[in-house]
Amino acid sequence: MFRFQEDKEKVIVGTCADNENAMGMIPQEIIDQILDRIDIVEVISGYIPVKKAGRNFKANCPFHDEKTPSFVISPDKQIYHCFGCSAGGNAIRFIMEYENTGFREAIEGLAARAGVKIPDDRKPGGEGASIASKLYDINKLAADFYHNYLRSDKGKRALDYLKKRGFNSETLSKFKVGFAPEAWDSLRKHCEGKKIPVELLRKAGLTILSEKGKGDYDRFRNRIIFPIFNERGHVVGFGGRVLDDSLPKYINTPETIIYSKSNVLYGLNFSKIGIREKSCAVIVEGYMDVVMPFQYDVTNLVATSGTALTPGQVSMLKKYTGTAVMVFDSDQAGESASLRGLDVLIEKGMNVKIATLPKGEDPDSFVRNNEPGAFYGVIDNAKGLFEYKLDVLIQRLGERNIGGIVDEMLPTITKVDNAVVQSDYLRRLAERLGVHEASLRHEMGKVKPDYSYHYETEEKPDKKSYNYKNSELHLLGLAVLDKKLFLRMREELAPGEFQDSSIKKIIDVVGELFDKGEDRINPGKLLSRFQQDEPAREALVKALAKAEITQDPGKALIDCIFCVRKENKEDKLKGLTLRLKKAQESSDDAEVKKLLVEINKLHKEKVV
Ligand SMILES: [Zn+2]
């Protein structure tokens, strides 16, 4: 991790193009060293339960919903692969995907584990560091600044306010609560003293460029500051709350390179252990609703920070638990917006419950005003989503408005992907409303899948899948895993005979390694060479998965070589035929004659 030093060095602002993964900076030898010293089974089993299955290990895939394991970890190859959703890669990739983090962060964690030191040749705040890592560091610096200010004499007013609200010292330290001074330029000046360019402060959302041309001013002033941590505990943004009743009550960091409010759950870095232990995540609304109950030992809470729950947030939670309890205060309880938000949870296969607090209470006030443990009582009494929603609708629309109730309930029921549960819901709804189940089923058939609910932010589009030729992929996998097969393949096929440029690239690298005298290739290490080359990385993962389930590799290799040649011949024929057609259309007799000769020749050629 780089530090800002107060040296004379001119600080250069990097470009956005050098993203967080900023590969190149860590030498391949170091990456190889790290991968040599760790074991992928050990790494993955630190996150999810794995079971031995023959030479390999199996697990329920953490990247898609499944009940029978199709996630395979190979200790020989040091890679994992899911036959269900095609996720796959080496230990670095697993951490990047599971922790939702960048390459550098993933490799730093593994390096620490392996006891390998990553040489840090980056200049402080300089070109070498990626913009993202600079913003992490600046945010940390700002969080320290606000926290120290709160602890200083000048922060006494804010500290008194927080103490009066019930915060103890330990809690303030744990959550790094701070206070932003009233002046317009406190943070800016503090950072200027540390030679941090104001452009970076602006990129972090900490300052705003004045429209009057007076430079930047601090975004957060005279506010209690809650640093927002990501899952890994890095400060990605801030929430600032007023000390009185003035408005707006909260201001937040805008979207930045490292902060997107729809992909952060406040408190998750602290509560992920609690969530896993209690097999339940409690979802609340604001920062205080997380921090205060935490002080009272309720340690499995997260907050959405004022947004409706997004699919990205639900995916994050699903890594830790399949059950979520939404805590509503009595004002929210009947709002259709909060009800619709629940459909995201259902769609993602979560078991959803609703807990309602007494009138006038929120989680923050509730834990302060009640016996310890009372909050857990509320959670334990949470109602199932189905009952809850039905009760609210009956209350709101009246028992007789069957049409209205059915219109609201059916879209939710269609989202349940377990047929047994769905059927049970339908039966109960029919019973409760005194209608025939068959007519509900009939109505359900008409429900449009898109419903009226729209996510606030769209989920990332499905990862693009590249079109590789099966035979080329299979050949690649076989050749990587066995030097003899590789040499055999190289005898039979010229590099030009591979059509896919990614596969060609990998074969070149493998060839170099074997030529250098390696007898066996560690696929996990090989993968790390293509960490930033998505088409190549995906090709390699798929290729290895194919080779893994091959019974007779020697014979398969011959078959694949035959297929590659045959496909090449067919492709060539297709191309020639197309050109022939064009030549005929433009009555280019000479060209037609030439092409016909070529086509004939190719037809006679035998593929062996
Ligand atoms: Zn999967």
PDB file of C-alpha atoms and ligand atoms in Angstrom, residues 60-66 70-71 81-87, ligand 1:
ATOM      1  CA  ASN A  60     -22.144 -25.690  -4.207  1.00  0.00           C
ATOM      2  CA  CYS A  61     -21.220 -22.900  -6.576  1.00  0.00           C
ATOM      3  CA  PRO A  62     -21.069 -19.541  -4.772  1.00  0.00           C
ATOM      4  CA  PHE A  63     -21.669 -17.708  -8.039  1.00  0.00           C
ATOM      5  CA  HIS A  64     -25.029 -19.149  -8.986  1.00  0.00           C
ATOM      6  CA  ASP A  65     -27.941 -20.759  -7.163  1.00  0.00           C
ATOM      7  CA  GLU A  66     -27.756 -24.519  -7.071  1.00  0.00           C
ATOM      8  CA  SER A  70     -21.294 -28.461  -9.985  1.00  0.00           C
ATOM      9  CA  PHE A  71     -18.390 -26.401  -8.722  1.00  0.00           C
ATOM     10  CA  HIS A  81     -14.534 -24.436 -12.601  1.00  0.00           C
ATOM     11  CA  CYS A  82     -18.314 -24.437 -12.404  1.00  0.00           C
ATOM     12  CA  PHE A  83     -20.110 -26.631 -14.925  1.00  0.00           C
ATOM     13  CA  GLY A  84     -23.321 -24.751 -14.180  1.00  0.00           C
ATOM     14  CA  CYS A  85     -22.393 -21.118 -14.778  1.00  0.00           C
ATOM     15  CA  SER A  86     -18.930 -21.425 -16.339  1.00  0.00           C
ATOM     16  CA  ALA A  87     -17.247 -19.450 -13.586  1.00  0.00           C
TER      17      ALA A  87
HETATM   18 ZN    ZN B   1     -21.740 -21.698 -10.893  1.00  0.00          ZN
END
